[in-house]
PDB file of C-alpha atoms in Angstrom:
ATOM      1  CA  MET A   1      -9.442 -13.826 -70.863  1.00  0.00           C
ATOM      2  CA  LYS A   2      -7.120 -11.393 -72.496  1.00  0.00           C
ATOM      3  CA  TYR A   3      -5.958  -8.145 -70.852  1.00  0.00           C
ATOM      4  CA  PHE A   4      -3.854  -5.303 -72.148  1.00  0.00           C
ATOM      5  CA  GLY A   5      -1.642  -2.876 -70.294  1.00  0.00           C
ATOM      6  CA  GLU A   6       1.702  -1.160 -69.972  1.00  0.00           C
ATOM      7  CA  ILE A   7       4.886  -2.472 -68.327  1.00  0.00           C
ATOM      8  CA  LYS A   8       5.677   0.002 -65.584  1.00  0.00           C
ATOM      9  CA  ALA A   9       8.689  -1.626 -63.922  1.00  0.00           C
ATOM     10  CA  PHE A  10      10.847  -4.760 -63.904  1.00  0.00           C
ATOM     11  CA  ASN A  11      12.955  -6.181 -61.043  1.00  0.00           C
ATOM     12  CA  HIS A  12      15.774  -8.168 -62.590  1.00  0.00           C
ATOM     13  CA  GLU A  13      16.856  -9.851 -59.297  1.00  0.00           C
ATOM     14  CA  GLU A  14      13.401 -11.266 -58.650  1.00  0.00           C
ATOM     15  CA  ASN A  15      12.197 -11.431 -62.281  1.00  0.00           C
ATOM     16  CA  THR A  16       9.136  -9.448 -61.243  1.00  0.00           C
ATOM     17  CA  ILE A  17       7.070  -7.266 -63.611  1.00  0.00           C
ATOM     18  CA  VAL A  18       4.705  -4.447 -62.608  1.00  0.00           C
ATOM     19  CA  LEU A  19       1.852  -4.084 -65.048  1.00  0.00           C
ATOM     20  CA  LYS A  20      -0.638  -1.205 -65.358  1.00  0.00           C
ATOM     21  CA  LEU A  21      -3.768  -2.858 -66.856  1.00  0.00           C
ATOM     22  CA  ASP A  22      -6.178  -1.044 -69.155  1.00  0.00           C
ATOM     23  CA  ASP A  23      -9.784  -0.487 -68.093  1.00  0.00           C
ATOM     24  CA  ILE A  24     -10.478  -3.239 -65.578  1.00  0.00           C
ATOM     25  CA  ASP A  25     -13.657  -3.209 -63.481  1.00  0.00           C
ATOM     26  CA  ILE A  26     -14.068  -4.046 -59.784  1.00  0.00           C
ATOM     27  CA  HIS A  27     -14.856  -7.714 -60.552  1.00  0.00           C
ATOM     28  CA  GLU A  28     -11.665  -8.105 -62.608  1.00  0.00           C
ATOM     29  CA  SER A  29      -9.690  -6.266 -59.940  1.00  0.00           C
ATOM     30  CA  ASN A  30     -10.869  -8.715 -57.282  1.00  0.00           C
ATOM     31  CA  LEU A  31     -10.113 -11.606 -59.613  1.00  0.00           C
ATOM     32  CA  PHE A  32      -6.456 -10.632 -59.757  1.00  0.00           C
ATOM     33  CA  LYS A  33      -6.299  -9.845 -56.004  1.00  0.00           C
ATOM     34  CA  ASN A  34      -7.741 -13.259 -55.158  1.00  0.00           C
ATOM     35  CA  ASN A  35      -5.363 -15.115 -57.385  1.00  0.00           C
ATOM     36  CA  VAL A  36      -2.029 -13.755 -56.085  1.00  0.00           C
ATOM     37  CA  GLY A  37       0.320 -16.717 -56.068  1.00  0.00           C
ATOM     38  CA  ASN A  38      -1.251 -18.431 -59.083  1.00  0.00           C
ATOM     39  CA  TYR A  39       0.406 -18.582 -62.511  1.00  0.00           C
ATOM     40  CA  LEU A  40      -0.384 -16.882 -65.744  1.00  0.00           C
ATOM     41  CA  GLY A  41       1.194 -16.535 -69.189  1.00  0.00           C
ATOM     42  CA  ILE A  42       2.191 -13.319 -70.938  1.00  0.00           C
ATOM     43  CA  ASP A  43       2.009 -12.866 -74.744  1.00  0.00           C
ATOM     44  CA  PHE A  44       4.458 -10.015 -75.394  1.00  0.00           C
ATOM     45  CA  ASP A  45       4.043  -7.848 -78.514  1.00  0.00           C
ATOM     46  CA  ASP A  46       7.660  -7.830 -79.725  1.00  0.00           C
ATOM     47  CA  LYS A  47       7.973  -5.513 -82.731  1.00  0.00           C
ATOM     48  CA  ARG A  48      11.734  -5.888 -83.120  1.00  0.00           C
ATOM     49  CA  VAL A  49      12.828  -7.704 -86.308  1.00  0.00           C
ATOM     50  CA  ILE A  50      15.343 -10.588 -86.330  1.00  0.00           C
ATOM     51  CA  SER A  51      18.926  -9.339 -86.401  1.00  0.00           C
ATOM     52  CA  TYR A  52      21.697 -10.336 -88.747  1.00  0.00           C
ATOM     53  CA  LYS A  53      23.482 -11.931 -85.773  1.00  0.00           C
ATOM     54  CA  GLN A  54      20.462 -14.066 -85.027  1.00  0.00           C
ATOM     55  CA  GLN A  55      20.210 -15.132 -88.637  1.00  0.00           C
ATOM     56  CA  ARG A  56      23.865 -16.239 -88.550  1.00  0.00           C
ATOM     57  CA  LYS A  57      23.144 -18.306 -85.427  1.00  0.00           C
ATOM     58  CA  VAL A  58      20.137 -20.007 -86.955  1.00  0.00           C
ATOM     59  CA  TYR A  59      21.916 -20.937 -90.184  1.00  0.00           C
ATOM     60  CA  ALA A  60      25.044 -22.160 -88.312  1.00  0.00           C
ATOM     61  CA  LEU A  61      22.877 -24.497 -86.305  1.00  0.00           C
ATOM     62  CA  LEU A  62      20.834 -25.585 -89.352  1.00  0.00           C
ATOM     63  CA  ASN A  63      24.025 -26.335 -91.276  1.00  0.00           C
ATOM     64  CA  SER A  64      25.284 -28.592 -88.489  1.00  0.00           C
ATOM     65  CA  ILE A  65      21.898 -30.376 -88.438  1.00  0.00           C
ATOM     66  CA  ALA A  66      21.811 -30.799 -92.211  1.00  0.00           C
ATOM     67  CA  LYS A  67      25.339 -32.224 -92.234  1.00  0.00           C
ATOM     68  CA  SER A  68      24.570 -34.603 -89.422  1.00  0.00           C
ATOM     69  CA  PHE A  69      21.386 -35.878 -91.152  1.00  0.00           C
ATOM     70  CA  LYS A  70      22.986 -35.811 -94.610  1.00  0.00           C
ATOM     71  CA  THR A  71      20.248 -33.799 -96.099  1.00  0.00           C
ATOM     72  CA  LYS A  72      19.800 -30.425 -97.853  1.00  0.00           C
ATOM     73  CA  LEU A  73      19.803 -27.276 -95.816  1.00  0.00           C
ATOM     74  CA  GLU A  74      16.480 -25.970 -97.271  1.00  0.00           C
ATOM     75  CA  ASP A  75      14.776 -29.291 -96.683  1.00  0.00           C
ATOM     76  CA  ILE A  76      15.751 -29.539 -92.996  1.00  0.00           C
ATOM     77  CA  LYS A  77      15.013 -25.819 -92.503  1.00  0.00           C
ATOM     78  CA  ALA A  78      11.398 -26.230 -93.815  1.00  0.00           C
ATOM     79  CA  SER A  79      10.872 -29.383 -91.705  1.00  0.00           C
ATOM     80  CA  LEU A  80      12.178 -27.940 -88.504  1.00  0.00           C
ATOM     81  CA  LYS A  81      10.304 -24.687 -88.894  1.00  0.00           C
ATOM     82  CA  GLN A  82       7.065 -26.641 -89.409  1.00  0.00           C
ATOM     83  CA  GLU A  83       7.700 -28.794 -86.302  1.00  0.00           C
ATOM     84  CA  PHE A  84       8.643 -25.760 -84.246  1.00  0.00           C
ATOM     85  CA  CYS A  85       5.424 -23.982 -85.223  1.00  0.00           C
ATOM     86  CA  LYS A  86       3.412 -27.138 -84.391  1.00  0.00           C
ATOM     87  CA  GLN A  87       4.940 -27.546 -80.951  1.00  0.00           C
ATOM     88  CA  THR A  88       4.705 -23.881 -79.974  1.00  0.00           C
ATOM     89  CA  CYS A  89       1.400 -22.996 -81.764  1.00  0.00           C
ATOM     90  CA  GLN A  90       3.352 -20.361 -83.698  1.00  0.00           C
ATOM     91  CA  LYS A  91       2.198 -19.095 -87.065  1.00  0.00           C
ATOM     92  CA  MET A  92       4.659 -19.889 -89.907  1.00  0.00           C
ATOM     93  CA  PHE A  93       7.365 -17.299 -90.142  1.00  0.00           C
ATOM     94  CA  SER A  94      10.209 -16.087 -92.330  1.00  0.00           C
ATOM     95  CA  LEU A  95      13.814 -16.005 -91.122  1.00  0.00           C
ATOM     96  CA  SER A  96      14.210 -12.716 -93.032  1.00  0.00           C
ATOM     97  CA  ASN A  97      11.689 -10.660 -91.050  1.00  0.00           C
ATOM     98  CA  CYS A  98      10.334 -12.588 -88.050  1.00  0.00           C
ATOM     99  CA  THR A  99      10.466 -10.972 -84.593  1.00  0.00           C
ATOM    100  CA  VAL A 100      13.397 -11.146 -82.268  1.00  0.00           C
ATOM    101  CA  SER A 101      11.378 -13.218 -79.810  1.00  0.00           C
ATOM    102  CA  VAL A 102      10.462 -15.815 -82.390  1.00  0.00           C
ATOM    103  CA  ALA A 103      14.083 -15.989 -83.603  1.00  0.00           C
ATOM    104  CA  ASN A 104      15.296 -16.511 -79.976  1.00  0.00           C
ATOM    105  CA  ASP A 105      12.685 -19.262 -79.389  1.00  0.00           C
ATOM    106  CA  PHE A 106      13.717 -20.933 -82.696  1.00  0.00           C
ATOM    107  CA  ILE A 107      17.370 -20.822 -81.790  1.00  0.00           C
ATOM    108  CA  ASP A 108      16.554 -22.415 -78.391  1.00  0.00           C
ATOM    109  CA  TYR A 109      14.503 -25.091 -80.184  1.00  0.00           C
ATOM    110  CA  LEU A 110      17.390 -25.855 -82.559  1.00  0.00           C
ATOM    111  CA  VAL A 111      19.876 -26.107 -79.691  1.00  0.00           C
ATOM    112  CA  ASN A 112      17.581 -28.536 -77.897  1.00  0.00           C
ATOM    113  CA  PHE A 113      17.076 -30.522 -81.110  1.00  0.00           C
ATOM    114  CA  CYS A 114      20.829 -30.866 -81.551  1.00  0.00           C
ATOM    115  CA  LEU A 115      21.263 -32.154 -77.959  1.00  0.00           C
ATOM    116  CA  GLU A 116      18.322 -34.517 -78.198  1.00  0.00           C
ATOM    117  CA  TRP A 117      19.532 -36.064 -81.469  1.00  0.00           C
ATOM    118  CA  ASP A 118      23.266 -35.969 -80.723  1.00  0.00           C
ATOM    119  CA  VAL A 119      24.042 -33.656 -83.601  1.00  0.00           C
ATOM    120  CA  GLU A 120      27.713 -33.086 -83.982  1.00  0.00           C
ATOM    121  CA  PHE A 121      28.189 -29.337 -83.727  1.00  0.00           C
ATOM    122  CA  ALA A 122      30.595 -27.557 -86.040  1.00  0.00           C
ATOM    123  CA  SER A 123      32.947 -25.467 -83.839  1.00  0.00           C
ATOM    124  CA  LYS A 124      31.137 -22.196 -84.696  1.00  0.00           C
ATOM    125  CA  ALA A 125      27.723 -23.742 -84.053  1.00  0.00           C
ATOM    126  CA  LEU A 126      28.937 -25.129 -80.694  1.00  0.00           C
ATOM    127  CA  ASP A 127      30.103 -21.676 -79.582  1.00  0.00           C
ATOM    128  CA  ILE A 128      26.671 -20.361 -80.617  1.00  0.00           C
ATOM    129  CA  ALA A 129      24.824 -23.091 -78.753  1.00  0.00           C
ATOM    130  CA  LYS A 130      26.809 -22.609 -75.580  1.00  0.00           C
ATOM    131  CA  GLY A 131      26.163 -18.915 -75.812  1.00  0.00           C
ATOM    132  CA  SER A 132      22.419 -19.239 -76.207  1.00  0.00           C
ATOM    133  CA  TYR A 133      20.058 -18.437 -73.403  1.00  0.00           C
ATOM    134  CA  GLY A 134      18.688 -21.937 -73.165  1.00  0.00           C
ATOM    135  CA  TRP A 135      21.969 -23.885 -73.324  1.00  0.00           C
ATOM    136  CA  GLU A 136      22.219 -24.949 -69.647  1.00  0.00           C
ATOM    137  CA  ILE A 137      18.544 -25.837 -69.191  1.00  0.00           C
ATOM    138  CA  ASN A 138      18.536 -27.750 -72.544  1.00  0.00           C
ATOM    139  CA  CYS A 139      21.555 -29.722 -71.350  1.00  0.00           C
ATOM    140  CA  LEU A 140      19.723 -30.397 -68.085  1.00  0.00           C
ATOM    141  CA  ASN A 141      16.643 -31.580 -69.924  1.00  0.00           C
ATOM    142  CA  ASN A 142      18.722 -33.889 -72.127  1.00  0.00           C
ATOM    143  CA  LYS A 143      20.858 -35.080 -69.196  1.00  0.00           C
ATOM    144  CA  LYS A 144      24.143 -33.959 -70.721  1.00  0.00           C
ATOM    145  CA  CYS A 145      27.103 -32.072 -69.296  1.00  0.00           C
ATOM    146  CA  CYS A 146      26.867 -28.413 -70.392  1.00  0.00           C
ATOM    147  CA  ILE A 147      30.621 -28.340 -70.962  1.00  0.00           C
ATOM    148  CA  CYS A 148      31.551 -31.581 -72.681  1.00  0.00           C
ATOM    149  CA  GLY A 149      28.256 -33.295 -73.548  1.00  0.00           C
ATOM    150  CA  GLN A 150      28.885 -36.453 -71.500  1.00  0.00           C
ATOM    151  CA  LYS A 151      26.318 -37.991 -69.148  1.00  0.00           C
ATOM    152  CA  MET A 152      25.470 -35.496 -66.473  1.00  0.00           C
ATOM    153  CA  GLN A 153      25.217 -35.388 -62.674  1.00  0.00           C
ATOM    154  CA  ILE A 154      23.251 -32.655 -60.806  1.00  0.00           C
ATOM    155  CA  ALA A 155      25.821 -30.196 -59.439  1.00  0.00           C
ATOM    156  CA  HIS A 156      24.463 -27.724 -56.848  1.00  0.00           C
ATOM    157  CA  VAL A 157      25.487 -24.085 -57.095  1.00  0.00           C
ATOM    158  CA  HIS A 158      23.966 -23.563 -53.654  1.00  0.00           C
ATOM    159  CA  ALA A 159      25.934 -25.279 -50.889  1.00  0.00           C
ATOM    160  CA  ILE A 160      24.032 -28.283 -49.561  1.00  0.00           C
ATOM    161  CA  GLY A 161      24.567 -28.958 -45.914  1.00  0.00           C
ATOM    162  CA  MET A 162      26.502 -31.945 -44.686  1.00  0.00           C
ATOM    163  CA  GLY A 163      24.285 -34.966 -44.064  1.00  0.00           C
ATOM    164  CA  ALA A 164      21.385 -33.652 -46.247  1.00  0.00           C
ATOM    165  CA  ASN A 165      19.523 -36.433 -48.061  1.00  0.00           C
ATOM    166  CA  ARG A 166      19.363 -35.204 -51.683  1.00  0.00           C
ATOM    167  CA  LYS A 167      16.769 -37.741 -52.617  1.00  0.00           C
ATOM    168  CA  LYS A 168      14.342 -36.474 -49.916  1.00  0.00           C
ATOM    169  CA  MET A 169      15.204 -32.772 -49.795  1.00  0.00           C
ATOM    170  CA  VAL A 170      13.151 -30.231 -51.724  1.00  0.00           C
ATOM    171  CA  HIS A 171      15.185 -28.930 -54.691  1.00  0.00           C
ATOM    172  CA  ILE A 172      12.749 -26.195 -55.775  1.00  0.00           C
ATOM    173  CA  GLY A 173      14.484 -22.834 -55.659  1.00  0.00           C
ATOM    174  CA  TYR A 174      18.052 -24.201 -55.736  1.00  0.00           C
ATOM    175  CA  THR A 175      20.342 -23.432 -58.600  1.00  0.00           C
ATOM    176  CA  VAL A 176      22.037 -26.389 -60.310  1.00  0.00           C
ATOM    177  CA  LEU A 177      24.390 -27.202 -63.183  1.00  0.00           C
ATOM    178  CA  PRO A 178      24.323 -30.289 -65.445  1.00  0.00           C
ATOM    179  CA  LEU A 179      27.913 -31.546 -65.226  1.00  0.00           C
ATOM    180  CA  CYS A 180      29.654 -34.859 -65.904  1.00  0.00           C
ATOM    181  CA  TRP A 181      31.605 -36.559 -63.037  1.00  0.00           C
ATOM    182  CA  GLU A 182      34.894 -34.961 -64.162  1.00  0.00           C
ATOM    183  CA  HIS A 183      33.628 -31.398 -64.363  1.00  0.00           C
ATOM    184  CA  HIS A 184      31.560 -31.858 -61.203  1.00  0.00           C
ATOM    185  CA  SER A 185      34.756 -32.820 -59.354  1.00  0.00           C
ATOM    186  CA  LEU A 186      36.561 -29.843 -60.889  1.00  0.00           C
ATOM    187  CA  GLN A 187      33.828 -27.536 -59.727  1.00  0.00           C
ATOM    188  CA  HIS A 188      34.420 -28.650 -56.115  1.00  0.00           C
ATOM    189  CA  ASN A 189      38.195 -28.509 -56.451  1.00  0.00           C
ATOM    190  CA  ILE A 190      38.495 -24.975 -57.772  1.00  0.00           C
ATOM    191  CA  GLY A 191      35.408 -23.356 -56.126  1.00  0.00           C
ATOM    192  CA  ILE A 192      32.092 -22.381 -57.545  1.00  0.00           C
ATOM    193  CA  LYS A 193      32.996 -18.705 -58.460  1.00  0.00           C
ATOM    194  CA  THR A 194      36.118 -19.672 -60.366  1.00  0.00           C
ATOM    195  CA  PHE A 195      34.270 -22.474 -62.132  1.00  0.00           C
ATOM    196  CA  LEU A 196      31.314 -20.285 -63.241  1.00  0.00           C
ATOM    197  CA  ASP A 197      33.724 -17.566 -64.411  1.00  0.00           C
ATOM    198  CA  ARG A 198      35.901 -20.022 -66.314  1.00  0.00           C
ATOM    199  CA  TYR A 199      33.087 -21.578 -68.283  1.00  0.00           C
ATOM    200  CA  LEU A 200      30.731 -18.543 -68.431  1.00  0.00           C
ATOM    201  CA  LEU A 201      27.938 -20.377 -66.709  1.00  0.00           C
ATOM    202  CA  THR A 202      25.046 -19.128 -64.515  1.00  0.00           C
ATOM    203  CA  GLY A 203      23.201 -22.256 -63.438  1.00  0.00           C
ATOM    204  CA  VAL A 204      19.505 -23.262 -63.778  1.00  0.00           C
ATOM    205  CA  ARG A 205      17.046 -22.436 -60.988  1.00  0.00           C
ATOM    206  CA  ILE A 206      14.839 -25.486 -60.290  1.00  0.00           C
ATOM    207  CA  ASP A 207      11.077 -24.918 -60.408  1.00  0.00           C
ATOM    208  CA  GLU A 208       8.348 -27.440 -59.668  1.00  0.00           C
ATOM    209  CA  ASP A 209       8.098 -28.645 -63.262  1.00  0.00           C
ATOM    210  CA  LEU A 210      11.817 -29.318 -63.585  1.00  0.00           C
ATOM    211  CA  SER A 211      11.921 -30.963 -60.165  1.00  0.00           C
ATOM    212  CA  ARG A 212       9.152 -33.298 -61.230  1.00  0.00           C
ATOM    213  CA  ARG A 213      10.512 -34.130 -64.666  1.00  0.00           C
ATOM    214  CA  LEU A 214      14.054 -34.770 -63.466  1.00  0.00           C
ATOM    215  CA  ARG A 215      12.800 -36.560 -60.320  1.00  0.00           C
ATOM    216  CA  LEU A 216      14.790 -34.349 -58.032  1.00  0.00           C
ATOM    217  CA  GLY A 217      13.960 -35.099 -54.410  1.00  0.00           C
ATOM    218  CA  ARG A 218      10.404 -34.515 -53.167  1.00  0.00           C
ATOM    219  CA  LEU A 219       7.918 -31.683 -53.825  1.00  0.00           C
ATOM    220  CA  HIS A 220       6.106 -29.487 -51.404  1.00  0.00           C
ATOM    221  CA  LYS A 221       2.371 -29.186 -51.582  1.00  0.00           C
ATOM    222  CA  LYS A 222       0.950 -26.911 -54.263  1.00  0.00           C
ATOM    223  CA  TYR A 223       2.199 -23.311 -54.100  1.00  0.00           C
ATOM    224  CA  GLU A 224       4.538 -24.027 -51.184  1.00  0.00           C
ATOM    225  CA  VAL A 225       7.924 -23.236 -52.687  1.00  0.00           C
ATOM    226  CA  HIS A 226      11.219 -23.497 -50.783  1.00  0.00           C
ATOM    227  CA  MET A 227      13.577 -21.042 -52.405  1.00  0.00           C
ATOM    228  CA  GLY A 228      16.786 -22.360 -50.785  1.00  0.00           C
ATOM    229  CA  ASP A 229      19.553 -20.310 -49.278  1.00  0.00           C
ATOM    230  CA  PRO A 230      21.013 -17.239 -51.066  1.00  0.00           C
ATOM    231  CA  ILE A 231      23.777 -18.141 -53.488  1.00  0.00           C
ATOM    232  CA  GLU A 232      27.224 -17.136 -52.220  1.00  0.00           C
ATOM    233  CA  TYR A 233      29.659 -17.059 -55.132  1.00  0.00           C
ATOM    234  CA  THR A 234      32.696 -17.829 -53.033  1.00  0.00           C
ATOM    235  CA  ASN A 235      35.456 -20.360 -53.680  1.00  0.00           C
ATOM    236  CA  GLY A 236      35.658 -23.388 -51.558  1.00  0.00           C
ATOM    237  CA  GLY A 237      33.305 -25.941 -53.249  1.00  0.00           C
TER     238      GLY A 237
END
């Protein structure tokens, strides 16, 4: 089913959207009321056109990929656009006039591609990749340190109590960072706030899907989500 409506409010802290739906009857109203807690997708109509800054990011990443694979830029661009569209069920698009949302999704796809295939970033492309929205979660998915690219460990932004069994605890709701042994040790030595500020990191909040894919501890039953303790950005490890 497809519904239309207007966004009335957004809570940034809880990532909560309030929607005013158009013309729903009592049956549809009850349908929503009885499914509170379930999941749904939102297809947002983004009319903004790709910016010059986004175009520069895309081509910086594409140039690094083309150089790494020793192929022509236009060939790798066509191939990656086609694969991106196939994976995301996206219609073919132009990098001259696609929407901002499509451009952001394609940038995220390119960053993940580079990490998955060990593409050697040019310095400019690396800065772009680290500044992209999906950098930390892409590093987590590819088991690489988000600072140096080495093999990662799971570093918790939330403090985990002494004696807690990390293999048996529920990780859903906790915020983590993908860090190598060296940077994980540094994080504990200088404190989490100083560490996050130094490397401009925010951490990745673990949901049920990530917990399952990364085999992090155990899972609650369906829809029972442990959100962890509030993050306290204080030094002290």
